[in-house]
Coordinates of C-alpha atoms and ligand atoms in Angstrom, one line a residue:
X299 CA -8.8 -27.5 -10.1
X300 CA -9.5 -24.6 -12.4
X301 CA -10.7 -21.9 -10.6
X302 CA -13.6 -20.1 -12.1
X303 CA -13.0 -17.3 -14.8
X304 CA -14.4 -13.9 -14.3
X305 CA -17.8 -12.4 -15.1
X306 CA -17.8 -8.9 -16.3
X307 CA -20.7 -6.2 -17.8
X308 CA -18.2 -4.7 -19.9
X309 CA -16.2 -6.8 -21.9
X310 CA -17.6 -10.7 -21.2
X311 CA -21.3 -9.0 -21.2
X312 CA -21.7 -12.3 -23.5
X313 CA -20.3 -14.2 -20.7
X314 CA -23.5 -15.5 -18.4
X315 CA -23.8 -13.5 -15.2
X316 CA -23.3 -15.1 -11.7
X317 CA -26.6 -14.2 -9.7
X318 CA -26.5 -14.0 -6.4
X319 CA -28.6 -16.5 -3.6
X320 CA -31.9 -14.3 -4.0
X321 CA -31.2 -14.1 -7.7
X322 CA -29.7 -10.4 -7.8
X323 CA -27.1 -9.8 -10.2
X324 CA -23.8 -10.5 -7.8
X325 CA -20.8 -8.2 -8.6
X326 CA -18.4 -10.1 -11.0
X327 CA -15.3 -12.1 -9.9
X328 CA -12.2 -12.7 -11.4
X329 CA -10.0 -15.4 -9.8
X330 CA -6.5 -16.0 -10.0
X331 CA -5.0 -19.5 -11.0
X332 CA -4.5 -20.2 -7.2
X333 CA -8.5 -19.6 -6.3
X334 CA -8.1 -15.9 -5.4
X335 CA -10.3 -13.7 -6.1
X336 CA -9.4 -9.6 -7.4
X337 CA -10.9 -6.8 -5.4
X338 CA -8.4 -4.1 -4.7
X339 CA -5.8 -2.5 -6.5
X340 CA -3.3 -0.1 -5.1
X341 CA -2.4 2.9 -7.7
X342 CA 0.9 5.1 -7.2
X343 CA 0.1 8.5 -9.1
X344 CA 3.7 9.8 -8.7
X345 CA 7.2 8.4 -8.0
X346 CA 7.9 11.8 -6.4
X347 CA 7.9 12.1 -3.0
X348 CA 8.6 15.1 -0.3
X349 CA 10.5 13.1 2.0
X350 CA 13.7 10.8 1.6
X351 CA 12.9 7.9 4.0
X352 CA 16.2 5.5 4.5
X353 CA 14.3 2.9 4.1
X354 CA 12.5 3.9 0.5
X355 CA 15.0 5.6 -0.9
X356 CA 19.1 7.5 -0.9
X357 CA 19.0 10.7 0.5
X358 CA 20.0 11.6 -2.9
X359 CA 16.4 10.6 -3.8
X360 CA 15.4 8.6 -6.7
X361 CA 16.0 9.3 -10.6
X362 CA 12.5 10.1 -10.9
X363 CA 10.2 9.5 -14.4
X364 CA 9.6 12.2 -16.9
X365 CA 6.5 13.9 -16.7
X366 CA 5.1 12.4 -20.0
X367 CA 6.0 9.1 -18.9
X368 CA 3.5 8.7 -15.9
X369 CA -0.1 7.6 -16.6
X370 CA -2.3 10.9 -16.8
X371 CA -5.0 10.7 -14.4
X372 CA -7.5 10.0 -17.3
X373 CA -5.6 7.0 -18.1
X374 CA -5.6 5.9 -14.3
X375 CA -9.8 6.6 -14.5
X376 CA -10.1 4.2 -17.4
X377 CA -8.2 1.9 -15.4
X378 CA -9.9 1.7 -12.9
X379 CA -13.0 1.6 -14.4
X380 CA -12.3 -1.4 -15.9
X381 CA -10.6 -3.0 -13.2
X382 CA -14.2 -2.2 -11.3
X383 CA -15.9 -3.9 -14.3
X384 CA -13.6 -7.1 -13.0
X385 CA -14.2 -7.1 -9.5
X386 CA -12.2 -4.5 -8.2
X387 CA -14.3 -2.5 -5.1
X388 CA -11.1 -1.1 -3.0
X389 CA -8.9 1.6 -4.5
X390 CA -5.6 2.9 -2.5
X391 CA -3.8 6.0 -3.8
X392 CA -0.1 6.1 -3.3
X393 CA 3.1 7.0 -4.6
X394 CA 5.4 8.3 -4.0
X395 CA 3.9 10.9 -2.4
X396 CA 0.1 11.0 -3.7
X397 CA -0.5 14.6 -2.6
X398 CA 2.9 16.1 -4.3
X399 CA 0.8 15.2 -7.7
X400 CA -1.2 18.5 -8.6
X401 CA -5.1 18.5 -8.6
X402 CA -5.0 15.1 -6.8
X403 CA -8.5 15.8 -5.2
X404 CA -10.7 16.3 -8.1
X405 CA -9.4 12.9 -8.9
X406 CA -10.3 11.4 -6.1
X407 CA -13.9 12.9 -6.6
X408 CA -14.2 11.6 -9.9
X409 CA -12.8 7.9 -8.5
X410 CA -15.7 8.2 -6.0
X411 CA -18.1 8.2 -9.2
X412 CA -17.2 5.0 -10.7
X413 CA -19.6 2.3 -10.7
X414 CA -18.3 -0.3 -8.6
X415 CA -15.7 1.3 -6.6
X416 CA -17.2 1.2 -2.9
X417 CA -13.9 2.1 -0.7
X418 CA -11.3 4.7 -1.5
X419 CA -8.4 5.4 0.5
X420 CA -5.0 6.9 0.3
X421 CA -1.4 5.7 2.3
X422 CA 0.4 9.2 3.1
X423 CA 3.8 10.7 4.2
X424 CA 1.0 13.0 5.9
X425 CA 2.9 16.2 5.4
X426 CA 0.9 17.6 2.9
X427 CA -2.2 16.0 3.8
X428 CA -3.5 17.9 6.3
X429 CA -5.2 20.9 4.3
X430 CA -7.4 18.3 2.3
X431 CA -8.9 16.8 5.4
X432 CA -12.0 18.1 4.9
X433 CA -12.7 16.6 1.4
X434 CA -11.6 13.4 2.4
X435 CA -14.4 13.5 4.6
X436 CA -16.9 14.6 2.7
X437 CA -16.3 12.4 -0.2
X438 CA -16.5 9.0 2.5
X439 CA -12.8 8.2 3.1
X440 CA -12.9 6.0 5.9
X441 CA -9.8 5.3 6.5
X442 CA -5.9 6.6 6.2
X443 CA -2.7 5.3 6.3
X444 CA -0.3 7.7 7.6
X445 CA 3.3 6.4 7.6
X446 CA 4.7 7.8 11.0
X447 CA 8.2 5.5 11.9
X448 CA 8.7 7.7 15.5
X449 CA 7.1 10.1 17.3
X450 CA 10.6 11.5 18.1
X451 CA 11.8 15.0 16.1
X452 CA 15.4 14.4 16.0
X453 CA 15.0 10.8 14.6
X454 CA 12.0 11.5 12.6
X455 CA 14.4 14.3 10.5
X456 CA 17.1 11.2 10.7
X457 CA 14.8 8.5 9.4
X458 CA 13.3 10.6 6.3
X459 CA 16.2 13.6 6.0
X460 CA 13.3 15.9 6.5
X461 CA 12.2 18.1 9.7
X462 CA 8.3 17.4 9.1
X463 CA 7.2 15.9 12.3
X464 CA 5.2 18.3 13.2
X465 CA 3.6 18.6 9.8
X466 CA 2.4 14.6 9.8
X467 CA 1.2 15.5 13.4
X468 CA -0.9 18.1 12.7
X469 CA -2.5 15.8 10.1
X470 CA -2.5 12.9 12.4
X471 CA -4.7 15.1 14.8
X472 CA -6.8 16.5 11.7
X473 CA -7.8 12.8 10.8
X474 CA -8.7 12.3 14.1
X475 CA -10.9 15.4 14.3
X476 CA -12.6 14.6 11.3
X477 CA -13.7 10.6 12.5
X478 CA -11.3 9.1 9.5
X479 CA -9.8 6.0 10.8
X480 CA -6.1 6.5 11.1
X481 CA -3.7 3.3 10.7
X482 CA -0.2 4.2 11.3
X483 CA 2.6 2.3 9.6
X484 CA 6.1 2.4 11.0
X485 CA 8.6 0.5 9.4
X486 CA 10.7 -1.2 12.4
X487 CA 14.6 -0.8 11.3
X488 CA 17.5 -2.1 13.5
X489 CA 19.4 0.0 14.9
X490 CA 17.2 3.3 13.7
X491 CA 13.8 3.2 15.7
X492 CA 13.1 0.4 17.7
X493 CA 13.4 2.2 20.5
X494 CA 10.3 3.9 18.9
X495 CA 8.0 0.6 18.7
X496 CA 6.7 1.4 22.4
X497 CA 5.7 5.1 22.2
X498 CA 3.8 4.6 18.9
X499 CA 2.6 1.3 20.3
X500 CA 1.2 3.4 23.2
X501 CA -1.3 5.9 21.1
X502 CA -3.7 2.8 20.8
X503 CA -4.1 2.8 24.9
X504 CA -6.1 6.4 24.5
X505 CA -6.9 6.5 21.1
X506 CA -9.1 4.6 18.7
X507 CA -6.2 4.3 16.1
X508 CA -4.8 1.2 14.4
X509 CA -0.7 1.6 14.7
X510 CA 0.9 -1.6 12.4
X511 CA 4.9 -2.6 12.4
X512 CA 6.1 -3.2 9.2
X513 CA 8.7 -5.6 8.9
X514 CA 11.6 -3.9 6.6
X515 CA 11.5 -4.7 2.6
X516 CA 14.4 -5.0 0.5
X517 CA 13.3 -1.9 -1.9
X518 CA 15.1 0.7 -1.2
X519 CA 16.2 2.3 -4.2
X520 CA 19.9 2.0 -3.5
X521 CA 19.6 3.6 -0.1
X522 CA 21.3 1.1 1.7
X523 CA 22.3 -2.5 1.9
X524 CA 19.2 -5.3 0.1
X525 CA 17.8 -6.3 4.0
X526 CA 19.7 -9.6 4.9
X527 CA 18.0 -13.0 4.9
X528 CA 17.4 -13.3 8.5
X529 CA 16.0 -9.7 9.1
X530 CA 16.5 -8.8 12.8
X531 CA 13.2 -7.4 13.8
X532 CA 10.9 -10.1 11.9
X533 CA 7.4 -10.4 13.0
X534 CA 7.9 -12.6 16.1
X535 CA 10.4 -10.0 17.8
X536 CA 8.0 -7.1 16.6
X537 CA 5.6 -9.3 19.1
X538 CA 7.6 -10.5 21.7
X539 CA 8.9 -7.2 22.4
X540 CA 5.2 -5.5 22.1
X541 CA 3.9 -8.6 24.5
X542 CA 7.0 -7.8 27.0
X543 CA 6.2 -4.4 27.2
X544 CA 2.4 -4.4 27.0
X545 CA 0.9 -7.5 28.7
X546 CA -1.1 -10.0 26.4
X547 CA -1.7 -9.5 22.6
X548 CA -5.3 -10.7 21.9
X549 CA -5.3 -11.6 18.1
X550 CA -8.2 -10.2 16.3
X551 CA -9.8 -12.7 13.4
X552 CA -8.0 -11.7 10.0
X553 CA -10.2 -11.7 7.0
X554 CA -9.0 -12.4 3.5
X555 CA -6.9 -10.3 2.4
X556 CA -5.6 -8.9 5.3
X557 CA -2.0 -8.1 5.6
X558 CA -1.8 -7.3 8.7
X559 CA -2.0 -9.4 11.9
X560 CA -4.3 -6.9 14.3
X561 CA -4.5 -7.6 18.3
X562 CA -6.0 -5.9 20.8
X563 CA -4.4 -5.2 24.3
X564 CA -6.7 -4.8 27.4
X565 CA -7.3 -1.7 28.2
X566 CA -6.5 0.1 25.1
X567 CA -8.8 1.8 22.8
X568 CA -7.1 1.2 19.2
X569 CA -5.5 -1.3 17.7
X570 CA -1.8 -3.1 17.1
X571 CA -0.8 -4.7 14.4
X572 CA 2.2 -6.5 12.8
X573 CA 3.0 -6.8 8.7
X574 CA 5.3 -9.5 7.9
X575 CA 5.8 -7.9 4.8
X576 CA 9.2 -9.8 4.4
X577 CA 8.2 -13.1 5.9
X578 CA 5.3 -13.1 3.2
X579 CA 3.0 -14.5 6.0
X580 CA -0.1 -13.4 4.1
X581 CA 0.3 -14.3 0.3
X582 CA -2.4 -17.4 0.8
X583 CA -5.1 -14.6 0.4
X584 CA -3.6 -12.1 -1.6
X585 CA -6.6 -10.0 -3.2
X586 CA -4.6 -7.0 -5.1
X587 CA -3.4 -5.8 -7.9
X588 CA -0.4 -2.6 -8.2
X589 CA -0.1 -0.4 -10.8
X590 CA 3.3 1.5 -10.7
X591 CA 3.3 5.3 -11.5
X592 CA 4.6 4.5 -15.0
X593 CA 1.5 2.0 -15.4
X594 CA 3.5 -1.4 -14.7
X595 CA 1.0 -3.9 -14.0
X596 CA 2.4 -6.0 -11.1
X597 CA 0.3 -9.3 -9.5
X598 CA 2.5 -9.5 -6.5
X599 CA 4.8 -7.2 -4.9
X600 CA 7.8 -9.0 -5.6
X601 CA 7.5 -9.5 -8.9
X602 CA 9.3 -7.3 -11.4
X603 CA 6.3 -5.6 -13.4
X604 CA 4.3 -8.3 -15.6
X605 CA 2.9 -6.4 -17.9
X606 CA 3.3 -2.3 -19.9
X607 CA -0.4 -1.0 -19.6
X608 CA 1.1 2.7 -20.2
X609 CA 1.9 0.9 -23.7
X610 CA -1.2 -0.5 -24.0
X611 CA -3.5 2.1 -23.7
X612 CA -1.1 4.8 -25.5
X613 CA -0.9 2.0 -28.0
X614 CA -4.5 2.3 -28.6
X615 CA -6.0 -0.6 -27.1
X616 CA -10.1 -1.2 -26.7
X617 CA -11.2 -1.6 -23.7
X618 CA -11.9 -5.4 -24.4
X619 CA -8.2 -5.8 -25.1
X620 CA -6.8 -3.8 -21.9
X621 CA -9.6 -5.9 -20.1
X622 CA -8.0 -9.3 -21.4
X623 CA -4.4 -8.3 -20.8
X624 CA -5.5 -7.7 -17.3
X625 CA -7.3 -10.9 -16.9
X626 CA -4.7 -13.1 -18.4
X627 CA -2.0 -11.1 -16.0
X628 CA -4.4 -11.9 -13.0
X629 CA -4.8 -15.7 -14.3
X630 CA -1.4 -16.2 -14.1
X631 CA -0.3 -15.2 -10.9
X632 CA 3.0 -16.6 -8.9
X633 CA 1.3 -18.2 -5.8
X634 CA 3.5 -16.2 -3.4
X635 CA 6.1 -13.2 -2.7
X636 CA 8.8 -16.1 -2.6
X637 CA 7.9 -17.4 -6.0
X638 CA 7.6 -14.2 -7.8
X639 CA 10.8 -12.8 -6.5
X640 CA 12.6 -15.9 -7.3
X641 CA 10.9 -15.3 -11.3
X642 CA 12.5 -11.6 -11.8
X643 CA 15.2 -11.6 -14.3
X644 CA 16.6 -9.3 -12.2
X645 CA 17.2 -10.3 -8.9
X646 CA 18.0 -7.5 -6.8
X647 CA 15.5 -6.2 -4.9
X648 CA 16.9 -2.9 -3.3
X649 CA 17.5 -1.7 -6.6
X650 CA 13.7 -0.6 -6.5
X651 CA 12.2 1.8 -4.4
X652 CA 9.4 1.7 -3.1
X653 CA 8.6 4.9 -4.3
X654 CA 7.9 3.6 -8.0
X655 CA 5.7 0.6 -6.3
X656 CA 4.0 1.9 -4.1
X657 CA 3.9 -0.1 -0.7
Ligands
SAM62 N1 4.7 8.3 0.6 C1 3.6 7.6 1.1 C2 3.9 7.1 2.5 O1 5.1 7.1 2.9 O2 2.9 6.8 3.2 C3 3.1 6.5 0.3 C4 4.1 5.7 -0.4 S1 5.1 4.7 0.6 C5 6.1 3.9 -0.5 C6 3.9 3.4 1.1 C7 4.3 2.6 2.3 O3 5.5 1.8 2.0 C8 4.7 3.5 3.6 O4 3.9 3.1 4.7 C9 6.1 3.2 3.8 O5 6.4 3.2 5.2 C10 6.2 1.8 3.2 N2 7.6 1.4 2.8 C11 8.4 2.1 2.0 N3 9.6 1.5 1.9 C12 9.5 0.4 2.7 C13 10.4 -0.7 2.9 N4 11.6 -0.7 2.4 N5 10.0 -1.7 3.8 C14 8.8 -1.6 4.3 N6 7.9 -0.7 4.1 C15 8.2 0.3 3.3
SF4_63 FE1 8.4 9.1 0.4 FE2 6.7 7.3 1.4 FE3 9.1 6.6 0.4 FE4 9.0 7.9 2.6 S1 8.1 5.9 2.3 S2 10.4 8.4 0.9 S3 7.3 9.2 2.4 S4 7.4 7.4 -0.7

């Protein structure tokens, strides 16, 4: 079947409009050759980050890109304008760290003006976070993701090769304060913090917070050995050993384009939830788009970057043509993480970080 092209007020304006049931103008769609449809996009603004996590990159840190060769944050604006002109209503900052880049605020403001763009959210290290709080709230971010692998000090400085706990805390507790939504994201690494699952597990029994295991990914920049094929804490022993621990996990409904599986556990206020971002559990309903700090377009985590928009637009393309490159990149989409990796030319994984891509 082919699945239905896109609608757009920008570039296809000659293209007829879908209407909706009462016959108001329905917010265009653009659907991938496997039926899904675009409506998020994650955007790393730096490679840079604060912290050296084992899992994301060596302790030396990452070789990281020129100044001049990230996208300016007038570049990323057009970008996302037009990817809102396609379908796009979600937008995630990331990075690297997103608030080691400088004046990343006013840039969120402005992202808060496009047309289109109805949710804006940021995943964090949360060490630098805490000071801008305030204008989170105010300009209607609903939710963050604050990466927090243990609540221990000693491990925390092991796991990133930075004493900062108490920095992401005081942020964890400012989010709180300020009614944002906080989802936690540990990544659960044999042999490092399982020992960890529980305590973090155990912040959703008094508080209204989402805390999500994240099964370890292969891109680590080098740090350490690509994650073997049979990881040891896959999401069935993330559950098992949350179900032993906790009592019954009640899963909660997913809704396209969730990556997570959520339950709830009686009793307790928030939420868990598992990622099987290794298993690729979740690809069937894969809504997203990433663009790498350098402005690599990729349709699927996996794959290797399928198309240069830095080029592009420093090349002097119309918005028409960025539009088009875009669409045809989204139309031709591997159908899951297994199939893109197994399509990079270059096959090793950990030589990434996760820095460049972003989560
Ligand atoms: N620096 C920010 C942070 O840590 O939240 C944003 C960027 S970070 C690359 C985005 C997410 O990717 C974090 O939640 C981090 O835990 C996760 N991540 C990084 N490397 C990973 C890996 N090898 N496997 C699984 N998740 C990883
Ligand atoms: Fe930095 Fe986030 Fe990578 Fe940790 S996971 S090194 S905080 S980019």
């Amino acid at each position: 079947m082919t699945p239905p092209l896109l609608t757009s007020p920008t570039a296809f304006a000659s293209l007829p409009q879908p209407t909706g049931a009462a016959g108001a103008a329905a917010r265009p769609v653009l659907y991938d050759n496997h039926g899904r449809p675009l409506e998020y996009v994650r955007l790393a603004v730096t490679d840079r980050c604060n912290l050296r996590c084992f899992y994301c990159m060596p302790e030396q840190g990452i070789k990281y890109l020129p100044k001049q060769e990230l996208l300016t944050y007038e570049e990323m604006e057009r970008l996302v304008a037009l990817l809102a002109g396609l379908g796009v209503r979600k937008v995630r900052l990331t990075g690297g760290e997103p608030f080691v880049r400088r004046d990343l605020v006013p840039f969120m403001d402005r992202l808060t003006q496009i047309p289109g763009i109805e949710e804006l959210t940021l995943t964090t290290n949360g060490v630098l976070t805490a000071p801008h709080v305030a204008d989170m709230a105010r300009m209607g971010v609903k939710a963050v993701n604050l990466s927090l692998d243990t609540l221990d000090r000693a491990r925390f400085a092991s796991i990133t090769r930075r004493d900062e706990l108490p920095r992401v805390m005081d942020t964890f507790y400012a989010l709180l304060a300020a009614g944002i939504r906080v989802k936690i994201n540990a990544v659960v690494m044999d042999g490092q913090n399982t020992q960890d699952l529980l305590p973090l597990a155990e912040l959703t029994r008094e508080l209204p917070v989402d805390v999500r295991f994240i099964e370890e990914m292969p891109f680590n920049g080098g740090s350490h050995e690509a994650t073997p094929a049979t990881l040891p804490w896959n999401y069935h022993r993330i559950r098992e050993h949350l179900e032993l621990n906790l009592g019954t996990l009640t899963p909660v409904p997913t809704r396209p384009g969730d990556t997570a599986s959520h339950y709830t556990v009686a009793g307790h206020q928030g939420r868990l939830g598992i990622i099987a971002a290794y298993s690729r559990t979740f690809c069937g309903t894969c809504n997203r788009l990433r663009l790498t700090a350098e402005g690599g377009l990729k349709t699927c985590l996996y794959d290797q970057g399928v198309l240069d928009l830095r080029a592009l637009l420093r090349g002097g393309a119309s918005d028409a043509e960025v539009v088009a490159a875009l669409s045809a990149a989204f139309r031709n989409r591997a159908a899951n993480g297994f199939e893109a990796e197994s399509q990079r030319p270059l096959h090793q994984l950990s030589f990434e970080s996760m820095s460049t891509i972003g989560g």
